CSV table of C-alpha atoms in Angstrom, one decimal:
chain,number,residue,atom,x,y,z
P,1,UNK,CA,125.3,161.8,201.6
P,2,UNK,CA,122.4,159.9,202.3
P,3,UNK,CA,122.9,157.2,200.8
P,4,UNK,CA,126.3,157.2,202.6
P,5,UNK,CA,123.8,157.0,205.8
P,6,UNK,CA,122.1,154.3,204.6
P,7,UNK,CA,125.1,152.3,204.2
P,8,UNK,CA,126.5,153.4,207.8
P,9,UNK,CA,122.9,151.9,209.2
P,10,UNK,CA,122.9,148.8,207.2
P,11,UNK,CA,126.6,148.2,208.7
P,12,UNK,CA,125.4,149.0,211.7
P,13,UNK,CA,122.8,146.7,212.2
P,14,UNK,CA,125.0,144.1,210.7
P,15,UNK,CA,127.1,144.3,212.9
P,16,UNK,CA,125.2,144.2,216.0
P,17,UNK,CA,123.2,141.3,214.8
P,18,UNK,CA,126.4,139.0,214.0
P,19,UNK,CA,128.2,140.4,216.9
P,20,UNK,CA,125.3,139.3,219.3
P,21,UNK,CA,124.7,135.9,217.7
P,22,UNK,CA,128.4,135.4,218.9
P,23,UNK,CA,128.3,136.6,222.0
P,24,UNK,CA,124.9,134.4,223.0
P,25,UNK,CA,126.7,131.5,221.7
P,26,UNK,CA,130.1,132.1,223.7
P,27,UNK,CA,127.9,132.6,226.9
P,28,UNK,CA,125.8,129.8,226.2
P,29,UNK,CA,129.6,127.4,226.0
P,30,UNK,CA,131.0,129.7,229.0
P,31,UNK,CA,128.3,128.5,231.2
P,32,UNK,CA,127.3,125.7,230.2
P,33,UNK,CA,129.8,123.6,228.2
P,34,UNK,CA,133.9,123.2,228.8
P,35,UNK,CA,135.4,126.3,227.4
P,36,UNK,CA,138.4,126.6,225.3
P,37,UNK,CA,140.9,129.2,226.5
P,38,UNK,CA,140.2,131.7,223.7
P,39,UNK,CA,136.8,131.9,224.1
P,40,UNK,CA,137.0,134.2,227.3
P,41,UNK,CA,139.0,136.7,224.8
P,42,UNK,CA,136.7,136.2,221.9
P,43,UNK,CA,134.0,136.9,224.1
P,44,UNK,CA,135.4,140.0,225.6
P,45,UNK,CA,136.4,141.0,222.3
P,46,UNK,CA,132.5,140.5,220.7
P,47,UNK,CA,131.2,142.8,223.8
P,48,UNK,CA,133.5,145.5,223.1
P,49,UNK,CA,132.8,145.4,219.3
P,50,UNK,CA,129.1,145.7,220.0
P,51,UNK,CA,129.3,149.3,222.3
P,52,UNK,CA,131.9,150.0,219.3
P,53,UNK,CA,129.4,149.7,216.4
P,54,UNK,CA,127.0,151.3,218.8
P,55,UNK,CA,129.1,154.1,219.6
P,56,UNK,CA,131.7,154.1,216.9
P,57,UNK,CA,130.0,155.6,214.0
P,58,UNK,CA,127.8,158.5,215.5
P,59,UNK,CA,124.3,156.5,214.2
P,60,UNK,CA,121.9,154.1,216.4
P,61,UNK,CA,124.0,155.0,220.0
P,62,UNK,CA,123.4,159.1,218.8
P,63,UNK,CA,119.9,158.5,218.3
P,64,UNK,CA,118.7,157.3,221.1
P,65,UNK,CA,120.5,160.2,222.8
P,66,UNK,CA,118.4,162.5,221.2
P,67,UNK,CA,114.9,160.4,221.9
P,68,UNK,CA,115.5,161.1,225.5
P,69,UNK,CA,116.9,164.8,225.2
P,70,UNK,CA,119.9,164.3,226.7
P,71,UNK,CA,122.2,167.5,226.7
P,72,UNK,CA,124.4,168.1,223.7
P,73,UNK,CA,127.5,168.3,225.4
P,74,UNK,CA,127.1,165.8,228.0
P,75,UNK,CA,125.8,163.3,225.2
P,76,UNK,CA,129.1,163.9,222.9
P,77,UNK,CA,131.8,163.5,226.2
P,78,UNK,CA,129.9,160.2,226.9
P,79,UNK,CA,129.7,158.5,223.1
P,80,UNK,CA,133.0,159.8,222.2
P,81,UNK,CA,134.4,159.0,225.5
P,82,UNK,CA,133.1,155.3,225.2
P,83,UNK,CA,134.3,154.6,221.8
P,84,UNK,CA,137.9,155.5,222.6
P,85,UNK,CA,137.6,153.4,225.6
P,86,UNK,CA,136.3,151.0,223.1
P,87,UNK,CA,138.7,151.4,220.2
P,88,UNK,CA,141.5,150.8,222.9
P,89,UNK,CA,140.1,147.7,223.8
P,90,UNK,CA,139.3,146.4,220.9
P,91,UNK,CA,143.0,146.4,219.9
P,92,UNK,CA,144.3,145.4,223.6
P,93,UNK,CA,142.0,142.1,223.0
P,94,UNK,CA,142.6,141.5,219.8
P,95,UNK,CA,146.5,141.9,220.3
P,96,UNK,CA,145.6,139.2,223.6
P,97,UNK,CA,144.2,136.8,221.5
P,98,UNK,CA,146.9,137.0,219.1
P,99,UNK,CA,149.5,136.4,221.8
P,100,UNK,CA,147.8,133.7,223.3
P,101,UNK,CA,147.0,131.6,219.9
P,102,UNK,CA,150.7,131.7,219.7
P,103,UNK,CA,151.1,130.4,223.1
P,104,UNK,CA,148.4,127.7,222.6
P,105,UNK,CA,150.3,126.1,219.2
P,106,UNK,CA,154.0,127.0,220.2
P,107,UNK,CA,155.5,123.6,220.7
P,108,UNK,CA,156.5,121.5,224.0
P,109,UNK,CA,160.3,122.4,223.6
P,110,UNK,CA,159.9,125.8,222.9
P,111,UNK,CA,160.5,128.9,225.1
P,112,UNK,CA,156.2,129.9,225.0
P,113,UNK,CA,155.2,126.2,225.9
P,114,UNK,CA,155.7,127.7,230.0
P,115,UNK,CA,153.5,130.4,229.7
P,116,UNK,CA,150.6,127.9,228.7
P,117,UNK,CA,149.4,127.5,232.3
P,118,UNK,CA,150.3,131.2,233.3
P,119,UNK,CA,148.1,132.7,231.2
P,120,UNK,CA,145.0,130.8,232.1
P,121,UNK,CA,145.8,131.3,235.5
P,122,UNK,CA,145.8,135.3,235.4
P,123,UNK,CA,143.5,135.5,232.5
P,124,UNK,CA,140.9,137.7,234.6
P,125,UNK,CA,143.9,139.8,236.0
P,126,UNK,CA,145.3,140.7,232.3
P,127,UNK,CA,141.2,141.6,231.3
P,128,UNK,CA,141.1,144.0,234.4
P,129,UNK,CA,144.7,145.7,233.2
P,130,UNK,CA,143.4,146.0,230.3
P,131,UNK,CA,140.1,147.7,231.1
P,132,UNK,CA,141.9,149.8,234.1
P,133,UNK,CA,144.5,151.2,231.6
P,134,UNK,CA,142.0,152.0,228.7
P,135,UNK,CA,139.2,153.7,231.0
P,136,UNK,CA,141.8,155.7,232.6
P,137,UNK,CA,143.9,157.1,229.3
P,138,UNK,CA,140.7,157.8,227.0
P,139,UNK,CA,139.6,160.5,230.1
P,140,UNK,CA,141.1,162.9,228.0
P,141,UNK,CA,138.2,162.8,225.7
P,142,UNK,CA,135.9,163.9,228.6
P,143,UNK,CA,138.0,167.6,228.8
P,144,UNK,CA,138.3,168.1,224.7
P,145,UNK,CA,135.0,167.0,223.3
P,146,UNK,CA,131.9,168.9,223.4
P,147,UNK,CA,129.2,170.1,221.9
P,148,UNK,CA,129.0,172.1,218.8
P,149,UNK,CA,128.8,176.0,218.8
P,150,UNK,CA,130.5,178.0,216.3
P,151,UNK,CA,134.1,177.1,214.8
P,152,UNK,CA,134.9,180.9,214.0
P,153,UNK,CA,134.5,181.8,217.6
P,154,UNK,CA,135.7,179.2,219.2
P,155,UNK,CA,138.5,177.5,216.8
P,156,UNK,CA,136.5,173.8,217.8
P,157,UNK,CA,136.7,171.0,215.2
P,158,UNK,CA,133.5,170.0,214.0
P,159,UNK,CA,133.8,166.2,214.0
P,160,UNK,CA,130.3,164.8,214.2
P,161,UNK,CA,126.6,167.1,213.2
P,162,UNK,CA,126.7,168.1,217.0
P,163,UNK,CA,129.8,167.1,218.2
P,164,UNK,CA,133.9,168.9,217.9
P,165,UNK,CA,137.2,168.3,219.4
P,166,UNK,CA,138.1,171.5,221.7
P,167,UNK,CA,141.2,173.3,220.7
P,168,UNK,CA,144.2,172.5,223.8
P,169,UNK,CA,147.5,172.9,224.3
P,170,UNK,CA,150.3,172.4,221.9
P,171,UNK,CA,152.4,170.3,224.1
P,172,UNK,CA,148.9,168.2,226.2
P,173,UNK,CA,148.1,167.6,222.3
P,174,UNK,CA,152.1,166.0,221.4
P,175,UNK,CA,151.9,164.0,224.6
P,176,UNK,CA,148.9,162.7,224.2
P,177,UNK,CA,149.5,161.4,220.5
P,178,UNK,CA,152.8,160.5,221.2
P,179,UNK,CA,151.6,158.3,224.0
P,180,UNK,CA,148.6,156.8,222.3
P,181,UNK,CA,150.7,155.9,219.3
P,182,UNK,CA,153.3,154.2,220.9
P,183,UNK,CA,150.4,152.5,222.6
P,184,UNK,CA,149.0,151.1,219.4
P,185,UNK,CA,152.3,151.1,217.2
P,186,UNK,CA,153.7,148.4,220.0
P,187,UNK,CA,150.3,146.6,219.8
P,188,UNK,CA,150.4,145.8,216.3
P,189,UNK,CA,154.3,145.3,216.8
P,190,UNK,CA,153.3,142.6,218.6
P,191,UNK,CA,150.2,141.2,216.8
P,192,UNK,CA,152.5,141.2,213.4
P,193,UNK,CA,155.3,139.6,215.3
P,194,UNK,CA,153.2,136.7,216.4
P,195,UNK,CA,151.7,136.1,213.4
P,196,UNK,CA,154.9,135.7,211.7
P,197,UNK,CA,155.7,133.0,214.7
P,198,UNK,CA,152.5,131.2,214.3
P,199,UNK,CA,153.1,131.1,210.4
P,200,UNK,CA,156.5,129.2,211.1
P,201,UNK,CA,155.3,127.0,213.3
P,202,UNK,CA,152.3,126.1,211.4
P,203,UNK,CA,154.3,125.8,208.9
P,204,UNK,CA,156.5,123.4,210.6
P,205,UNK,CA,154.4,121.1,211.6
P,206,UNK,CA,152.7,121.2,208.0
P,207,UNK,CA,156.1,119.5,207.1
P,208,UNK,CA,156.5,117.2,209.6
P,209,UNK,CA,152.6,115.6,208.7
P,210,UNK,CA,153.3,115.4,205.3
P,211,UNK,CA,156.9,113.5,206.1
P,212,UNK,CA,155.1,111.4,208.8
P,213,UNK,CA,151.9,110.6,206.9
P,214,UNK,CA,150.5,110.8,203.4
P,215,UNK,CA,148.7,113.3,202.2
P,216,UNK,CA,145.4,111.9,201.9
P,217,UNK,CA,145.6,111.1,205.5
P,218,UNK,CA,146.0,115.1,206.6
P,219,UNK,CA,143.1,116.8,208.0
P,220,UNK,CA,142.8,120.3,209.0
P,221,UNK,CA,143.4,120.7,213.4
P,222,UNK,CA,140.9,122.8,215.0
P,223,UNK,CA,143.9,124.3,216.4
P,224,UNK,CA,145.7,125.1,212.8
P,225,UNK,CA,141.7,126.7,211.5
P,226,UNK,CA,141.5,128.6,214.8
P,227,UNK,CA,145.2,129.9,214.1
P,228,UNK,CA,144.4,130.7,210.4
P,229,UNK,CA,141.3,132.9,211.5
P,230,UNK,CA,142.8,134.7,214.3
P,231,UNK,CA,145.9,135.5,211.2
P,232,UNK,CA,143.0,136.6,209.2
P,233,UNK,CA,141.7,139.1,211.7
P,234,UNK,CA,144.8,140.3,212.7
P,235,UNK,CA,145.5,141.4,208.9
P,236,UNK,CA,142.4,142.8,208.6
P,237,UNK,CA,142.6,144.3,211.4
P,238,UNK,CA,146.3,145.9,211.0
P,239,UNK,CA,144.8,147.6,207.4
P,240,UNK,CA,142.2,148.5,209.0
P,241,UNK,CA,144.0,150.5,212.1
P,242,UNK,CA,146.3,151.8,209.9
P,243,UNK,CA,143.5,153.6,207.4
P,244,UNK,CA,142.0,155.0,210.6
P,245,UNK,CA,145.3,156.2,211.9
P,246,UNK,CA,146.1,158.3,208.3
P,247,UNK,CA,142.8,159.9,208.8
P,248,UNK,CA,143.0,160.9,212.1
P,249,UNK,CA,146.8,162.4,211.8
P,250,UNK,CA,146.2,164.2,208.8
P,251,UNK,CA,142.9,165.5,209.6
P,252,UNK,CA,144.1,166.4,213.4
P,253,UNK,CA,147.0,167.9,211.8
P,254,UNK,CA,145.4,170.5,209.6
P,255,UNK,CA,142.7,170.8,212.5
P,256,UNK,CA,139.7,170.3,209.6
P,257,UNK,CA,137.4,167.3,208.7
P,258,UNK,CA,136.1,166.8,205.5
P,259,UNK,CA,132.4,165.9,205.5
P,260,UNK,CA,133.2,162.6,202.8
P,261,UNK,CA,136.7,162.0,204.2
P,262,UNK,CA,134.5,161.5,208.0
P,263,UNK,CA,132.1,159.0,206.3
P,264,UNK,CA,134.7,156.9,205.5
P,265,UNK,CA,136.3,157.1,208.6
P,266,UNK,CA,133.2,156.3,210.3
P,267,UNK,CA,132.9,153.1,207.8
P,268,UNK,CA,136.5,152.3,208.2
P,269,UNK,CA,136.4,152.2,212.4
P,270,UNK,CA,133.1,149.7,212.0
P,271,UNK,CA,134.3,147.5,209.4
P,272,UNK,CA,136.3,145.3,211.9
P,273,UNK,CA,134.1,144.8,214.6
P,274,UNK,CA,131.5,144.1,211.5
P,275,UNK,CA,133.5,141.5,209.6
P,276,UNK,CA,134.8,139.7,212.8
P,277,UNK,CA,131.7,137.9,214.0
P,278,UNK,CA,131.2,136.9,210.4
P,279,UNK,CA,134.6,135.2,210.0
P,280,UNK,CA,134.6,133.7,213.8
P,281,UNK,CA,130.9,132.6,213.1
P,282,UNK,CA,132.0,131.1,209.5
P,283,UNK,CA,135.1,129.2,210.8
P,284,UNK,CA,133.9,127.8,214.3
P,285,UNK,CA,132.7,124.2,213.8
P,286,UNK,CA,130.8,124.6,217.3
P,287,UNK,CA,128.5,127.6,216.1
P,288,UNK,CA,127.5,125.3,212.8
P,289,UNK,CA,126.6,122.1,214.4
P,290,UNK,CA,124.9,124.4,217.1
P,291,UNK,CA,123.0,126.5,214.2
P,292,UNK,CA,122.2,123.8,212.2
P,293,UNK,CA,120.7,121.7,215.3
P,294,UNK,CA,118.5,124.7,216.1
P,295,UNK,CA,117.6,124.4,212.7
P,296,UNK,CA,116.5,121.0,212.7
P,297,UNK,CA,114.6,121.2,215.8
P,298,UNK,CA,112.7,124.0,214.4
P,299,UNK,CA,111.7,122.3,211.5
C-alpha cells in the first residue's frame, strides 16, 4: 500500500502544480489583458480543482491537520465537508462551461445565439447560485462524518485512517442519494447533450469551409480547438464521475470499504482535476507564447 501512497502524493503534487500554473496565468489575463468569456469559468473551475486535490484524496490537506493538532473529529467534518462542496462544484462548472462553449459557437440563426449576451451579463449571478446551492446541500456531511472510534460499537464506516461515515436514518439516507443523484445525473444530462450539439455544429461548419474554400486554405479556429478541449474534458470527465459513482453506491450499499477499492477511489476523484490543467495548458495558444516568452527572457 505504500507504494499506492506514493502514487496518491505524486498526483497530488501534480496536480497542484499544473492547476496553479493555470490559475496565475488566468489572473494574470483577468486583470490585466481582455478576457474571453470562458476564462472566468475556467478560472473558477482551476480554484475548485486545487482545494479538491488538496482535500479530495485524504493526503497533503490531512497532513497539515495533524501538524497543528487539530481534533480528529472536527478535522474530518471540515476536509470531508469541503471536498463535497468541492466535488459539487467541480461538476456545476464544468457542466457551465460546457453549456456556454455551446452558446459561444451556436450560430447567428439559431435558437442559443440570444443567450450570448445573457450569460455574460449574469455570469457572477450564476457563480453565486452555484456556490450558494453547493455549500448549503453538502451540510449533510457536517452531521454524518466523524472521527473514528470503533465500527463494532458504533456500526460507523471507516472511510479514511481516522475518518467514518455515521450510521443515519434509512429514509434521511434515500433522500439524500436520491437528491444528489438527480443532481449530478441531470448535470451530465446536460454536459452529454451539449456536446453532441457542439459536435453538429462543428461539424457543420467543417462542411461549409471545405465547400467554400480549399482544403489547403483551412486552419484550425481558436474557437473550434477551445470547443474540441472542453469535448475532451467533458468525456473525461463523464468516465470519470461515473467510476466514482459505482464505488460510492456499491460501497454505501453494503455499508463496507475495502482498503484497495478506497485507493482507487481516492485516485479516481483526483484524476480530473489532475489531467485538466494539463490539457487546458497544452491546448491554449496564450499560455505557450506566454511560457515560451518567459523563457526567452530568462535566458
Amino acid at each position: 500500500m505504500s507504494s499506492f501512497k506514493n502514487v496518491l502524493y505524486f498526483q497530488a503534487g501534480l496536480g497542484v502544480l499544473a492547476n496553479m500554473v493555470l490559475l496565475l496565468f488566468y489572473i494574470f489575463i483577468i486583470l490585466g489583458h481582455r478576457p474571453k468569456p470562458t476564462d472566468l469559468i475556467s478560472c473558477q473551475l482551476t480554484f475548485v480543482h486545487i482545494i479538491m486535490v488538496l482535500t479530495g484524496g485524504d493526503i497533503l490537506l490531512t497532513d497539515l491537520f495533524e501538524l497543528l493538532n487539530i481534533e480528529n473529529d472536527l478535522k474530518c467534518k471540515t476536509i470531508f465537508y469541503i471536498s463535497r462542496v468541492m466535488r459539487g462544484l467541480s461538476i456545476c462548472t464544468t457542466c457551465l462551461l460546457s453549456v456556454f462553449q455551446a452558446v459561444t459557437i451556436s450560430p447567428s440563426t439559431s435558437f442559443l445565439a440570444k443567450f450570448k449576451q445573457k450569460l455574460k451579463k449574469y455570469m457572477v449571478c450564476v457563480f453565486l447560485c452555484i456556490w450558494s446551492f453547493n455549500l448549503a446541500f453538502s451540510t449533510n456531511r457536517i452531521f454524518y462524518v466523524g472521527g473514528f472510534t470503533n465500527v463494532s460499537e458504533t456500526n460507523q464506516m471507516q472511510v479514511t485512517k481516522s475518518c467514518s461515515l455515521l450510521p443515519m436514518n434509512i429514509i434521511i439516507r434515500g433522500l439524500i442519494f436520491t437528491i444528489s443523484t438527480s443532481r449530478d445525473v441531470f448535470l451530465v444530462g446536460v454536459m452529454l447533450t451539449t456536446s453532441v450539439y457542439m459536435v453538429i455544429t462543428m461539424f457543420r461548419y467543417h462542411r461549409q469551409c471545405k465547400y467554400l474554400y480549399s482544403i489547403s486554405h483551412l486552419r484550425e479556429s481558436p474557437e473550434k480547438r477551445a470547443t474540441q478541449t472542453i469535448l475532451l474534458l467533458v468525456s473525461f470527465f463523464v468516465v470519470m464521475y461515473w467510476v466514482d459513482f459505482i464505488i460510492s453506491f456499491t460501497s454505501d450499499m453494503i455499508w463496507m470499504y475495502d482498503p484497495l477499492i478506497l485507493t482507487v477511489q481516492k485516485f479516481m476523484m483526483n484524476a480530473y482535476p489532475t489531467i485538466t490543467p494539463l490539457v487546458q495548458i497544452s491546448s491554449d495558444n496564450r499560455i505557450i507564447i506566454m511560457l515560451k516568452n518567459l523563457q526567452s527572457k530568462h535566458q
